[in-house]
Tab-separated table of C-alpha atoms in Angstrom:
chain	number	residue	atom	x	y	z
A	1	SER	CA	1.111	13.307	-0.242
A	2	GLN	CA	1.711	10.904	3.033
A	3	GLN	CA	-0.761	11.256	5.682
A	4	GLY	CA	1.169	9.062	8.849
A	5	GLU	CA	4.262	9.485	10.022
A	6	GLU	CA	6.126	6.875	11.573
A	7	ASP	CA	8.195	6.421	14.171
A	8	PRO	CA	11.100	5.238	14.768
A	9	GLN	CA	12.486	5.165	11.083
A	10	ALA	CA	14.749	1.895	11.356
A	11	LEU	CA	15.185	-0.188	14.195
A	12	SER	CA	17.651	-2.761	14.859
A	13	ILE	CA	16.533	-5.561	18.288
A	14	GLN	CA	17.909	-8.888	18.625
A	15	GLU	CA	15.995	-12.240	17.717
A	16	GLY	CA	13.373	-12.958	20.481
A	17	GLU	CA	13.075	-9.436	21.935
A	18	ASN	CA	9.758	-6.956	21.252
A	19	ALA	CA	9.716	-4.914	18.553
A	20	THR	CA	6.994	-1.594	18.820
A	21	MET	CA	6.189	0.699	15.917
A	22	ASN	CA	4.112	3.405	16.351
A	23	CYS	CA	2.158	5.834	13.794
A	24	SER	CA	0.531	9.404	13.874
A	25	TYR	CA	-2.329	9.955	10.962
A	26	LYS	CA	-4.045	13.277	10.282
A	27	THR	CA	-7.715	13.180	9.552
A	28	SER	CA	-10.343	10.802	10.896
A	29	ILE	CA	-10.610	7.481	9.784
A	30	ASN	CA	-12.460	4.382	8.994
A	31	ASN	CA	-9.918	1.833	9.919
A	32	LEU	CA	-5.960	1.417	10.047
A	33	GLN	CA	-3.700	-1.339	8.770
A	34	TRP	CA	-0.712	-2.596	9.063
A	35	TYR	CA	1.332	-4.092	6.061
A	36	ARG	CA	4.840	-5.851	5.154
A	37	GLN	CA	7.442	-5.344	2.827
A	38	ASN	CA	10.561	-7.937	2.281
A	39	SER	CA	13.142	-6.305	-0.271
A	40	GLY	CA	11.727	-6.902	-4.026
A	41	ARG	CA	8.812	-8.430	-2.603
A	42	GLY	CA	5.178	-6.733	-2.173
A	43	LEU	CA	2.981	-5.336	0.494
A	44	VAL	CA	1.443	-8.408	2.768
A	45	HIS	CA	-1.319	-6.774	4.692
A	46	LEU	CA	-0.938	-8.039	8.819
A	47	ILE	CA	-3.855	-7.321	10.921
A	48	LEU	CA	-6.705	-4.274	10.559
A	49	ILE	CA	-8.219	-2.595	13.306
A	50	ARG	CA	-11.422	-0.347	12.706
A	51	SER	CA	-11.647	3.248	14.373
A	52	ASN	CA	-14.510	2.143	17.375
A	53	GLU	CA	-11.425	-0.737	18.118
A	54	ARG	CA	-9.178	-0.322	20.336
A	55	GLU	CA	-6.859	-3.144	20.414
A	56	LYS	CA	-6.365	-6.437	18.693
A	57	HIS	CA	-4.226	-9.245	18.434
A	58	SER	CA	-3.034	-11.497	15.845
A	59	GLY	CA	-0.715	-14.341	16.225
A	60	ARG	CA	2.800	-12.479	18.102
A	61	LEU	CA	1.045	-9.107	16.377
A	62	ARG	CA	-0.580	-6.488	18.988
A	63	VAL	CA	-2.052	-3.607	17.897
A	64	THR	CA	-2.992	-0.157	19.620
A	65	LEU	CA	-4.993	2.629	17.948
A	66	ASP	CA	-5.936	5.583	19.710
A	67	THR	CA	-8.327	8.148	17.925
A	68	SER	CA	-8.103	10.537	20.327
A	69	LYS	CA	-4.382	11.703	19.791
A	70	LYS	CA	-4.616	9.782	16.179
A	71	SER	CA	-2.173	7.360	16.488
A	72	SER	CA	-1.422	3.716	17.040
A	73	SER	CA	0.867	1.190	18.076
A	74	LEU	CA	2.252	-2.341	15.695
A	75	LEU	CA	3.869	-4.795	18.556
A	76	ILE	CA	5.626	-7.599	17.901
A	77	THR	CA	6.261	-10.031	19.704
A	78	ALA	CA	9.540	-12.714	20.475
A	79	SER	CA	10.604	-11.540	17.003
A	80	ARG	CA	12.791	-13.285	14.646
A	81	ALA	CA	15.052	-12.583	11.662
A	82	ALA	CA	12.586	-13.564	9.137
A	83	ASP	CA	10.762	-10.644	10.532
A	84	THR	CA	12.829	-8.805	8.911
A	85	ALA	CA	10.960	-6.021	6.538
A	86	SER	CA	9.566	-2.470	6.090
A	87	TYR	CA	6.169	-2.090	8.341
A	88	PHE	CA	3.864	0.371	6.725
A	89	CYS	CA	0.836	1.626	8.288
A	90	ALA	CA	-1.916	2.832	5.937
A	91	THR	CA	-5.390	4.409	6.692
A	92	ALA	CA	-8.490	4.320	5.237
A	93	PRO	CA	-10.425	7.698	5.566
A	94	GLY	CA	-14.082	8.131	7.000
A	95	ASN	CA	-16.689	10.381	5.652
A	96	ALA	CA	-19.959	10.787	6.997
A	97	GLY	CA	-21.315	8.267	5.635
A	98	GLY	CA	-19.493	5.818	8.006
A	99	THR	CA	-18.296	3.603	4.796
A	100	SER	CA	-14.926	3.871	2.879
A	101	TYR	CA	-14.164	2.112	0.106
A	102	GLY	CA	-10.752	1.449	1.406
A	103	LYS	CA	-8.337	4.172	-0.817
A	104	LEU	CA	-5.379	3.842	1.406
A	105	THR	CA	-2.744	6.669	2.913
A	106	PHE	CA	-0.085	4.677	3.763
A	107	GLY	CA	2.706	6.543	5.893
A	108	GLN	CA	6.885	6.348	5.084
A	109	GLY	CA	7.396	3.210	7.053
A	110	THR	CA	10.105	1.796	9.370
A	111	ILE	CA	13.086	-0.746	8.618
A	112	LEU	CA	13.175	-3.475	11.035
A	113	THR	CA	15.895	-5.471	11.222
A	114	VAL	CA	16.072	-8.532	13.539
A	115	HIS	CA	19.394	-9.872	14.153
A	116	PRO	CA	19.538	-13.777	14.637
B	1	GLY	CA	-4.738	-19.766	-5.045
B	2	ALA	CA	-3.511	-17.291	-7.094
B	3	GLY	CA	-3.157	-14.097	-5.973
B	4	VAL	CA	-2.440	-10.789	-7.466
B	5	SER	CA	-0.690	-10.531	-10.586
B	6	GLN	CA	1.156	-7.868	-12.585
B	7	SER	CA	3.369	-8.045	-15.712
B	8	PRO	CA	5.662	-6.621	-16.759
B	9	ARG	CA	8.293	-7.125	-13.323
B	10	TYR	CA	10.263	-4.917	-14.585
B	11	LYS	CA	10.666	-2.092	-17.396
B	12	VAL	CA	13.159	0.231	-18.727
B	13	ALA	CA	11.847	2.906	-21.060
B	14	LYS	CA	13.506	5.637	-22.963
B	15	ARG	CA	11.921	9.055	-21.469
B	16	GLY	CA	8.873	10.089	-24.251
B	17	GLN	CA	8.368	6.590	-24.725
B	18	ASP	CA	4.770	4.803	-23.741
B	19	VAL	CA	4.366	2.154	-21.657
B	20	ALA	CA	1.738	0.048	-20.345
B	21	LEU	CA	1.876	-1.797	-17.062
B	22	ARG	CA	-0.341	-4.703	-16.799
B	23	CYS	CA	-2.706	-6.111	-13.605
B	24	ASP	CA	-4.608	-9.263	-13.147
B	25	PRO	CA	-6.531	-9.124	-9.509
B	26	ILE	CA	-8.371	-11.870	-7.516
B	27	SER	CA	-11.006	-12.967	-9.392
B	28	GLY	CA	-14.298	-11.802	-7.829
B	29	HIS	CA	-12.443	-8.932	-5.913
B	30	VAL	CA	-14.915	-5.780	-7.560
B	31	SER	CA	-12.633	-3.138	-6.128
B	32	LEU	CA	-8.769	-2.642	-8.091
B	33	PHE	CA	-6.071	0.388	-6.783
B	34	TRP	CA	-3.380	1.561	-8.449
B	35	TYR	CA	-0.002	3.126	-6.030
B	36	GLN	CA	3.151	4.270	-6.905
B	37	GLN	CA	5.569	3.839	-4.695
B	38	ALA	CA	9.287	5.885	-5.020
B	39	LEU	CA	12.525	4.490	-3.407
B	40	GLY	CA	11.952	4.003	0.448
B	41	GLN	CA	8.698	5.706	0.627
B	42	GLY	CA	5.614	4.738	1.118
B	43	PRO	CA	3.410	3.343	-1.624
B	44	GLU	CA	0.863	6.313	-2.540
B	45	PHE	CA	-2.743	6.386	-4.003
B	46	LEU	CA	-3.073	6.901	-7.198
B	47	THR	CA	-6.383	5.600	-8.645
B	48	TYR	CA	-9.836	2.780	-7.727
B	49	PHE	CA	-12.081	1.223	-9.512
B	50	GLN	CA	-14.690	-0.351	-8.207
B	51	ASN	CA	-15.541	-2.809	-11.340
B	52	GLU	CA	-14.714	-1.341	-14.107
B	53	ALA	CA	-16.030	2.001	-13.211
B	54	GLN	CA	-13.304	4.242	-11.885
B	55	LEU	CA	-14.742	6.100	-9.449
B	56	ASP	CA	-11.172	8.240	-8.047
B	57	LYS	CA	-8.273	9.069	-9.910
B	58	SER	CA	-7.268	12.383	-7.927
B	59	GLY	CA	-4.394	10.895	-7.376
B	60	LEU	CA	-2.843	10.497	-10.698
B	61	PRO	CA	0.338	13.490	-11.287
B	62	SER	CA	-0.521	14.248	-14.330
B	63	ASP	CA	-2.639	13.787	-17.531
B	64	ARG	CA	0.145	11.773	-19.316
B	65	PHE	CA	-0.997	9.187	-16.605
B	66	PHE	CA	-4.710	6.969	-17.568
B	67	ALA	CA	-6.155	3.859	-16.517
B	68	GLU	CA	-8.658	1.647	-17.609
B	69	ARG	CA	-10.472	-1.610	-16.278
B	70	PRO	CA	-13.013	-1.763	-19.367
B	71	GLU	CA	-14.459	-5.634	-17.993
B	72	GLY	CA	-14.024	-4.876	-14.263
B	73	SER	CA	-11.585	-7.591	-13.949
B	74	VAL	CA	-7.897	-6.949	-15.861
B	75	SER	CA	-7.039	-3.131	-15.302
B	76	THR	CA	-4.373	-1.723	-17.550
B	77	LEU	CA	-1.653	1.718	-16.384
B	78	LYS	CA	-0.911	4.296	-19.371
B	79	ILE	CA	1.717	6.336	-19.245
B	80	GLN	CA	2.408	8.439	-22.551
B	81	ARG	CA	5.537	10.174	-22.499
B	82	THR	CA	7.647	8.875	-19.410
B	83	GLN	CA	9.717	11.161	-17.211
B	84	GLN	CA	12.486	10.613	-15.411
B	85	GLU	CA	10.379	11.305	-12.510
B	86	ASP	CA	8.312	8.357	-13.485
B	87	SER	CA	10.532	5.794	-12.254
B	88	ALA	CA	9.002	3.918	-9.421
B	89	VAL	CA	7.663	0.897	-8.799
B	90	TYR	CA	3.946	0.919	-9.597
B	91	LEU	CA	1.453	-1.369	-7.071
B	92	CYS	CA	-2.077	-3.044	-8.078
B	93	ALA	CA	-3.785	-3.937	-5.330
B	94	SER	CA	-7.749	-5.681	-5.178
B	95	SER	CA	-10.215	-6.250	-2.392
B	96	LEU	CA	-13.607	-7.822	-2.437
B	97	ARG	CA	-15.214	-5.053	-1.511
B	98	GLY	CA	-13.903	-1.050	-0.195
B	99	GLY	CA	-12.698	-0.886	3.192
B	100	GLY	CA	-11.659	-3.422	3.756
B	101	GLU	CA	-7.996	-5.306	3.309
B	102	GLN	CA	-6.322	-4.930	-0.199
B	103	TYR	CA	-4.536	-7.789	-1.591
B	104	PHE	CA	-0.699	-6.924	-3.292
B	105	GLY	CA	0.476	-7.364	-6.149
B	106	PRO	CA	4.279	-7.521	-6.823
B	107	GLY	CA	4.859	-4.181	-8.940
B	108	THR	CA	6.033	-3.426	-11.774
B	109	ARG	CA	9.389	-1.526	-11.024
B	110	LEU	CA	9.256	0.721	-14.065
B	111	THR	CA	12.567	2.819	-14.662
B	112	VAL	CA	12.967	5.832	-17.613
B	113	THR	CA	15.874	6.263	-18.667
């Protein structure tokens, strides 16, 4: 079963605009990860944010995490046509021991289309 | 460097046939995962190996599904007596250790007719 819900399901923007995708989840987590999947290709890891972190940056990507609301957002700035893909959030569960072997539970994804 | 590879990339099976899907993880990666991705959905966890030990198989949908990693490197996912609902993309991922980012292979698209 899917843990997360992603919003919006689809997003269409012009090149140069920013894209924001949101993810909500249900159970406690060790970390939350964002992945990209292009048509016909495998999943590519974008960024990982740990449960004790609130914000993380990587190039044009900015991720926030609010564990009190069990939600995360991914912001892609100055989007490019090559950013067109499906974006998934995935959570690794937390446990009492504070460790996680990393089994991921994925959301249903947001389909991003960036028009040149 | 070499990433995770999977074979075959595409497999068409008649209902009732057995299939075997192979995954070659990144060398030295301790953790190996199998996921199933239906069309238009996110991947769903099937099973997890730490070296050769299968530590979690809670996601395997039925006893027709079996996975192994006998020497702690290559893994095989076997599906016996395939059914139409088994049609999906099967993704393999490896990670250096548990809890970190996972590196995914390109997947095997299984179509059961």
